[in-house]
mmCIF file with all atom_site columns, C-alpha atoms in Angstrom:
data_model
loop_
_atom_site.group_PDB
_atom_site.id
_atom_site.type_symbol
_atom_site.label_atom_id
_atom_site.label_alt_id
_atom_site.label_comp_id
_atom_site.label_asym_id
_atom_site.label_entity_id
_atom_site.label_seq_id
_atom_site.pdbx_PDB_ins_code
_atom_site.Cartn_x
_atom_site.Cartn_y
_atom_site.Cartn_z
_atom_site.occupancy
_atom_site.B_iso_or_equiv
_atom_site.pdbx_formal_charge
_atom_site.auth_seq_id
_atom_site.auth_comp_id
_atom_site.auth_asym_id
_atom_site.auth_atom_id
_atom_site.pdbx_PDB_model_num
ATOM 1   C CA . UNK A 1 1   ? 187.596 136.810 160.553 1.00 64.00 ? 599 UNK A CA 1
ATOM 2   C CA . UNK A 1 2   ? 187.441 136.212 156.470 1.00 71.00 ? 600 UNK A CA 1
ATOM 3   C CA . UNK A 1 3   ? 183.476 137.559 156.827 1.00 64.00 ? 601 UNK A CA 1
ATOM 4   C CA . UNK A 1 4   ? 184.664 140.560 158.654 1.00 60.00 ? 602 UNK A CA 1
ATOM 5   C CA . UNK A 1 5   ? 187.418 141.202 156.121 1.00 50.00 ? 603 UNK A CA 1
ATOM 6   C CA . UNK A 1 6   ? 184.900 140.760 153.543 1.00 59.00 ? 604 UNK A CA 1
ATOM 7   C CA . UNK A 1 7   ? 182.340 143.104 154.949 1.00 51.00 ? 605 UNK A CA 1
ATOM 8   C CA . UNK A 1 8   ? 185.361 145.655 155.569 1.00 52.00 ? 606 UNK A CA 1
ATOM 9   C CA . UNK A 1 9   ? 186.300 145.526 151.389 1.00 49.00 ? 607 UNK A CA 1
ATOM 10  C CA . UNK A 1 10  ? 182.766 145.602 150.425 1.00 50.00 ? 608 UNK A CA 1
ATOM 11  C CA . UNK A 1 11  ? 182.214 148.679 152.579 1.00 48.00 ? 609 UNK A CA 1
ATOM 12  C CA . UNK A 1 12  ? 185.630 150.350 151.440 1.00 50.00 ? 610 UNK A CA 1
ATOM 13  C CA . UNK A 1 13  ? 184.060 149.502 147.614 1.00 48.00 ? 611 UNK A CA 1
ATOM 14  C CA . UNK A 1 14  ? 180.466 151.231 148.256 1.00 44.00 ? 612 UNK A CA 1
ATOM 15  C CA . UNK A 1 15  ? 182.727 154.683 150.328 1.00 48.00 ? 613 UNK A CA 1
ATOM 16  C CA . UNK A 1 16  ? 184.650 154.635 146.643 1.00 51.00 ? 614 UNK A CA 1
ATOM 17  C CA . UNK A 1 17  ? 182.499 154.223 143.958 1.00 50.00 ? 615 UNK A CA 1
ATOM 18  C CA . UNK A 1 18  ? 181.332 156.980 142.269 1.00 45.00 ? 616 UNK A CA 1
ATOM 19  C CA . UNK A 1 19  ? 177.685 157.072 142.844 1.00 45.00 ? 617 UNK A CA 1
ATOM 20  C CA . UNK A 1 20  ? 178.255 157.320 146.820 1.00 51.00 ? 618 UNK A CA 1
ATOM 21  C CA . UNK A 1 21  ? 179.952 160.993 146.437 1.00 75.00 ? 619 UNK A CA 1
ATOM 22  C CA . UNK A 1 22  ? 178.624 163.161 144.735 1.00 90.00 ? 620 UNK A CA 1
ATOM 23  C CA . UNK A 1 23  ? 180.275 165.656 142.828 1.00 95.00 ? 621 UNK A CA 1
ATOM 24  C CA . UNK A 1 24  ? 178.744 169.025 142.682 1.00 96.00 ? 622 UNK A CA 1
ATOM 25  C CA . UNK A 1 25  ? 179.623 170.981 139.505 1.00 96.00 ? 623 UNK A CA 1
ATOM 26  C CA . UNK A 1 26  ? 179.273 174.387 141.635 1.00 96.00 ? 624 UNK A CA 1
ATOM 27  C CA . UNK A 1 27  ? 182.146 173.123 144.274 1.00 96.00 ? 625 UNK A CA 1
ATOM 28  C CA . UNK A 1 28  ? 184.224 170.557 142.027 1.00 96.00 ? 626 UNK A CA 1
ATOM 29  C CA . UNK A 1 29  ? 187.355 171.162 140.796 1.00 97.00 ? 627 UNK A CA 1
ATOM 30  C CA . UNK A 1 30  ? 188.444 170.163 137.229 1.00 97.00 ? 628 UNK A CA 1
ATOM 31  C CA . UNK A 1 31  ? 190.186 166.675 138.778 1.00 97.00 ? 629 UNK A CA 1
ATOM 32  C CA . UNK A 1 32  ? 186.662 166.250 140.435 1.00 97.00 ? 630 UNK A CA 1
ATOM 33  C CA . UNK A 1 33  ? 184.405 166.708 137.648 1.00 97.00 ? 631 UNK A CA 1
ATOM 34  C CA . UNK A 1 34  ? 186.761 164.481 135.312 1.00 96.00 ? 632 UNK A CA 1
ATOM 35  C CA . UNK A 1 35  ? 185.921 161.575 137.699 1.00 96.00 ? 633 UNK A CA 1
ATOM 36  C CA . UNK A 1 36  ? 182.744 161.567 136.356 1.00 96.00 ? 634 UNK A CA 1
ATOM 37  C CA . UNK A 1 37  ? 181.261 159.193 133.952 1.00 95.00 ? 635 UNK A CA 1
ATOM 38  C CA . UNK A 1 38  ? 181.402 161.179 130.594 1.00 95.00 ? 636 UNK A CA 1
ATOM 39  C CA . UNK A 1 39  ? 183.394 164.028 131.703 1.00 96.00 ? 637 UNK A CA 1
ATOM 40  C CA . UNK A 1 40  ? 186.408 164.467 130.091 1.00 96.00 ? 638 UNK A CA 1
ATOM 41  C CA . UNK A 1 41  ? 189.050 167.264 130.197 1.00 97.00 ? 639 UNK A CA 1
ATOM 42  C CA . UNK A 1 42  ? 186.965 169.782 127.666 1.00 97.00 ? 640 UNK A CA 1
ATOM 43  C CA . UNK A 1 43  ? 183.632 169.898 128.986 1.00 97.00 ? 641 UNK A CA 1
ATOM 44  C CA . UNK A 1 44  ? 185.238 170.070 132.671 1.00 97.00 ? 642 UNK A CA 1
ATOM 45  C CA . UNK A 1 45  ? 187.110 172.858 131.061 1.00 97.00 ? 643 UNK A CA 1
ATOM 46  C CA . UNK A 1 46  ? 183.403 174.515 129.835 1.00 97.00 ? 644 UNK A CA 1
ATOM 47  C CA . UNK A 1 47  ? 181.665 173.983 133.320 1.00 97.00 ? 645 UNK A CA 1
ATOM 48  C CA . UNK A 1 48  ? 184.508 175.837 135.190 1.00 97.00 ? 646 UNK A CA 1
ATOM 49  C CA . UNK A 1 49  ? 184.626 178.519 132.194 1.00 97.00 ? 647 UNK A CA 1
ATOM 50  C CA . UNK A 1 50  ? 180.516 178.812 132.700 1.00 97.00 ? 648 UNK A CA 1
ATOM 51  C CA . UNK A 1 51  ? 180.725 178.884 136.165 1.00 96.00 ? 649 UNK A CA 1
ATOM 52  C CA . UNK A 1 52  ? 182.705 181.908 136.385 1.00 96.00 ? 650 UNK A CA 1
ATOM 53  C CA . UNK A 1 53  ? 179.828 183.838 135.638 1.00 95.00 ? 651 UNK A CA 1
ATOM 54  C CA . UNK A 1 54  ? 178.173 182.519 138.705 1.00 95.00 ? 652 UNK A CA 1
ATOM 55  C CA . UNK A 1 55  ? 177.368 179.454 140.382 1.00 96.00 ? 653 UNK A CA 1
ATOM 56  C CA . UNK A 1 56  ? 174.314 177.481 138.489 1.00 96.00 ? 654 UNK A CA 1
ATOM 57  C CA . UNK A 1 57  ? 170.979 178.016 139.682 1.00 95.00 ? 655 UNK A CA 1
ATOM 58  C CA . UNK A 1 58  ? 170.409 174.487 139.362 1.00 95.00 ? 656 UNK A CA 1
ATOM 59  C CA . UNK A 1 59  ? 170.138 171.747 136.504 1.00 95.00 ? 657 UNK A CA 1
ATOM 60  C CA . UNK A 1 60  ? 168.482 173.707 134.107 1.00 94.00 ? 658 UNK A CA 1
ATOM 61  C CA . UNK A 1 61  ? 170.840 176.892 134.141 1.00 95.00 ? 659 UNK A CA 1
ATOM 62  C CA . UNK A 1 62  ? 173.561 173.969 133.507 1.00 95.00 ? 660 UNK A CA 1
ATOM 63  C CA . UNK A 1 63  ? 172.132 172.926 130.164 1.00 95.00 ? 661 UNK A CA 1
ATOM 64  C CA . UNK A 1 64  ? 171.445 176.478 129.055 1.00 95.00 ? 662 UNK A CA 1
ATOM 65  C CA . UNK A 1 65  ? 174.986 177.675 130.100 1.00 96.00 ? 663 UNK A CA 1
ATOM 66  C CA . UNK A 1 66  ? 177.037 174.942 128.759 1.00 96.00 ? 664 UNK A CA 1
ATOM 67  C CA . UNK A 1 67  ? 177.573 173.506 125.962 1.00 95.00 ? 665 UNK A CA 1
ATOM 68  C CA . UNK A 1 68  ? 177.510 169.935 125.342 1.00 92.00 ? 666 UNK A CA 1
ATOM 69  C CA . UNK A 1 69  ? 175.532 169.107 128.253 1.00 94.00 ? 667 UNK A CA 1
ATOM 70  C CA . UNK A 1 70  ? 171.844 168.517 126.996 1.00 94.00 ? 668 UNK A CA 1
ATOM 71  C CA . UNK A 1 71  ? 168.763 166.756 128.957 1.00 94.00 ? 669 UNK A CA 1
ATOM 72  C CA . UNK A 1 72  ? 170.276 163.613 127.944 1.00 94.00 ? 670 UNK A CA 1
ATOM 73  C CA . UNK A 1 73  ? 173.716 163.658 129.000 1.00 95.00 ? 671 UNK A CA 1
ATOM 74  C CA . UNK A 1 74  ? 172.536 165.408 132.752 1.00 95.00 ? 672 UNK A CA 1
ATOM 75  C CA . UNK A 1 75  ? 170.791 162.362 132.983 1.00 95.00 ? 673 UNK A CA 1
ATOM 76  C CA . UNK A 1 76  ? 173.618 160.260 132.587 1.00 96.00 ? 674 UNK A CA 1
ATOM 77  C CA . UNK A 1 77  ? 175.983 162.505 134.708 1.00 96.00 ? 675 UNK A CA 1
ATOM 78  C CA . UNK A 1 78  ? 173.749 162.587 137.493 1.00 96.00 ? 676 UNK A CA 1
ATOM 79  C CA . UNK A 1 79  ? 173.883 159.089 137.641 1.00 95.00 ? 677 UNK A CA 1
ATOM 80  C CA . UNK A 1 80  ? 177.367 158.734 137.458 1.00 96.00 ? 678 UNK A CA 1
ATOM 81  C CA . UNK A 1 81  ? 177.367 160.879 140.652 1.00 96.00 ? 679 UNK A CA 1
ATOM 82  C CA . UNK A 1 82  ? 176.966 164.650 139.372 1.00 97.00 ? 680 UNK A CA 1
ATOM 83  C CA . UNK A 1 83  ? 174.741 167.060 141.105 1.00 96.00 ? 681 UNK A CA 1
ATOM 84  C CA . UNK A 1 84  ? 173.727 171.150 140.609 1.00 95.00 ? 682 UNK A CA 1
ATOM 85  C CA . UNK A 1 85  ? 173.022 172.435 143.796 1.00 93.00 ? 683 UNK A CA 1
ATOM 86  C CA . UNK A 1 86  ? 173.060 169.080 146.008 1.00 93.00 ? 684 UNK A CA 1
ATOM 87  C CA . UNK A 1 87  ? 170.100 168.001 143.780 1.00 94.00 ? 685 UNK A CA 1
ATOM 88  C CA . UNK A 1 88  ? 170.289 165.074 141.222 1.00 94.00 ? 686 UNK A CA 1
ATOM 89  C CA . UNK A 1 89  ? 168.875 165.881 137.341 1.00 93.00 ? 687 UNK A CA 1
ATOM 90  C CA . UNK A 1 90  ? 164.866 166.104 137.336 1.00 91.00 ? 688 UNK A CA 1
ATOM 91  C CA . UNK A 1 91  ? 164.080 166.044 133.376 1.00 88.00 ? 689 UNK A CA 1
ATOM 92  C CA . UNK A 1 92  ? 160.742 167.394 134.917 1.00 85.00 ? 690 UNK A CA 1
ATOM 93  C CA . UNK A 1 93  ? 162.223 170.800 136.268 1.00 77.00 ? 691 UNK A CA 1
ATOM 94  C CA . UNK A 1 94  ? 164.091 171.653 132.579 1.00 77.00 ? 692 UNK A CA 1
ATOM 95  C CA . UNK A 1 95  ? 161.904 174.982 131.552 1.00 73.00 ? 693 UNK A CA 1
ATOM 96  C CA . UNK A 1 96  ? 160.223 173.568 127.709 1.00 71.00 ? 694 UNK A CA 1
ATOM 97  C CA . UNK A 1 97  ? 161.554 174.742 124.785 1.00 66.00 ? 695 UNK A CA 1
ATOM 98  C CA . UNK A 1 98  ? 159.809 177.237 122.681 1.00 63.00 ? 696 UNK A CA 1
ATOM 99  C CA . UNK A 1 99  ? 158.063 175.794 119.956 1.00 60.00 ? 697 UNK A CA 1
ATOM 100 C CA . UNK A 1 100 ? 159.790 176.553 116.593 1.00 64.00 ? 698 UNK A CA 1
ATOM 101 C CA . UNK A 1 101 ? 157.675 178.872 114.175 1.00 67.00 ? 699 UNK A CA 1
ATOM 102 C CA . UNK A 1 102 ? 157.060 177.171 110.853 1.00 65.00 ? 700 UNK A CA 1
ATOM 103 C CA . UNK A 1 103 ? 159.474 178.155 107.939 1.00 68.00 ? 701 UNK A CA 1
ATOM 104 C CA . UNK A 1 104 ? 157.477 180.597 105.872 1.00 65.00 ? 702 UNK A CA 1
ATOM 105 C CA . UNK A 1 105 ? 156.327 179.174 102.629 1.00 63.00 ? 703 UNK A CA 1
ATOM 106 C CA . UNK A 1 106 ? 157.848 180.376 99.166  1.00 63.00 ? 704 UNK A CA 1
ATOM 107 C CA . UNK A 1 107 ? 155.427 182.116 97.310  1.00 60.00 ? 705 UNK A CA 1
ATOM 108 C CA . UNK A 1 108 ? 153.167 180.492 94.771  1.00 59.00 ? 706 UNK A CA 1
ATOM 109 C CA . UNK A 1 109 ? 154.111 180.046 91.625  1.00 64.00 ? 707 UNK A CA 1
ATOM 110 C CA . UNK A 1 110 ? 151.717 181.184 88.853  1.00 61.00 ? 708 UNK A CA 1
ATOM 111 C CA . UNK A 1 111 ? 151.174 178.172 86.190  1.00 62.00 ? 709 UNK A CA 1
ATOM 112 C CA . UNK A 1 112 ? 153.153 178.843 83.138  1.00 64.00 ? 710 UNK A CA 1
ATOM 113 C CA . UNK A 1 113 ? 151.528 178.708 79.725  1.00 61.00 ? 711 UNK A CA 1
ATOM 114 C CA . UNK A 1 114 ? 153.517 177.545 76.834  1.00 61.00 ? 712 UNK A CA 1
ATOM 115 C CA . UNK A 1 115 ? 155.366 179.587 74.975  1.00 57.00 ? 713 UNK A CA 1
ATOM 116 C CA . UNK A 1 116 ? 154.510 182.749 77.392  1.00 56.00 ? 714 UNK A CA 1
ATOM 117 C CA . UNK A 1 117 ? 157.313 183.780 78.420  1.00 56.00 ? 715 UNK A CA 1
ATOM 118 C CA . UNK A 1 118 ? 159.300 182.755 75.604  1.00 57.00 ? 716 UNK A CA 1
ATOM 119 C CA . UNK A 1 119 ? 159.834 185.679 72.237  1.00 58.00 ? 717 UNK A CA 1
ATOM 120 C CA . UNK A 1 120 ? 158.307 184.157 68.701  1.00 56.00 ? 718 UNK A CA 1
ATOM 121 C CA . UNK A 1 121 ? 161.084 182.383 66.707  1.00 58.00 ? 719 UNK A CA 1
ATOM 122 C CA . UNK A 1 122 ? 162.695 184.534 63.895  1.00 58.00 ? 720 UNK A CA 1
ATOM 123 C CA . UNK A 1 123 ? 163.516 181.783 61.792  1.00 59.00 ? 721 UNK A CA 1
ATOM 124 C CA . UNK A 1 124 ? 159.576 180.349 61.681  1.00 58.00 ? 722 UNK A CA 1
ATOM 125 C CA . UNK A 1 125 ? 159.087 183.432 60.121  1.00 57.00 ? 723 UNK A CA 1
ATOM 126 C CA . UNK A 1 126 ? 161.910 184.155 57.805  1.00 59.00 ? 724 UNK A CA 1
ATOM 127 C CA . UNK A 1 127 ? 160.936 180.299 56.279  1.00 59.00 ? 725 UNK A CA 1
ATOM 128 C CA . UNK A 1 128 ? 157.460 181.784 55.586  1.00 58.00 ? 726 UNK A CA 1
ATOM 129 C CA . UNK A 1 129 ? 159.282 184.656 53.695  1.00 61.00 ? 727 UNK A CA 1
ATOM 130 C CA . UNK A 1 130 ? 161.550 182.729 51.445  1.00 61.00 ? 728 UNK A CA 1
ATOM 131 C CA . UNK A 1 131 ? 158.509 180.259 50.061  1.00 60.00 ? 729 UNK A CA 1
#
């Protein structure tokens, strides 16, 4: 009897915990997506606001569409139970980034000679005068 009560509260554990449903941020509601890991009110609020536009292709479109949800943090909220499609985070499946072109370089400087750029002193020459 206590093993079968114990079985019954280990299985009612495993049917509640968050990695046995899976929340699907094209179906969830705000409530839904808050009960995941990480989720709080405001970015729930930006996945519904993005999702307006259209359902997300999958976990890519997610990262490009909202913000505050990069590679890292899909990782962490499809383990917490988050899905795109039915289908957990692949970091594998994220198109790459484009690589960023260099900064272009200032323009050399030519070397300064002394006293180049600068006008003769006056008063070198108005002592030469007055001896």
């Amino acid at each position: 009897m206590i093993r079968n009560f114990i079985a019954l509260v280990a299985a009612a554990l495993v049917a509640f915990s968050p990695l046995a449903q899976a929340t699907d941020a094209n179906r969830a509601t705000q409530a839904e997506l808050e009960t995941v890991k990480g989720i709080g009110p405001g970015l729930s609020g930006k996945i519904l606001k993005a999702r307006e536009a259209g359902s997300f292709k999958n976990w890519g479109d997610l990262v490009e569409r909202v913000s505050g949800v990069g590679p890292g943090n899909a990782a962490r909220f499809s383990q917490a139970g988050l899905t795109v499609g039915g289908a957990a985070f692949d970091p594998a499946a994220l198109p790459a980034k484009p690589a960023k072109e260099p900064k272009a370089e200032k323009a050399a400087k030519a070397p300064k000679t002394e006293g180049a750029d600068k006008p003769a002193k006056a008063t070198a020459a108005k002592k030469a005068d007055a001896t």
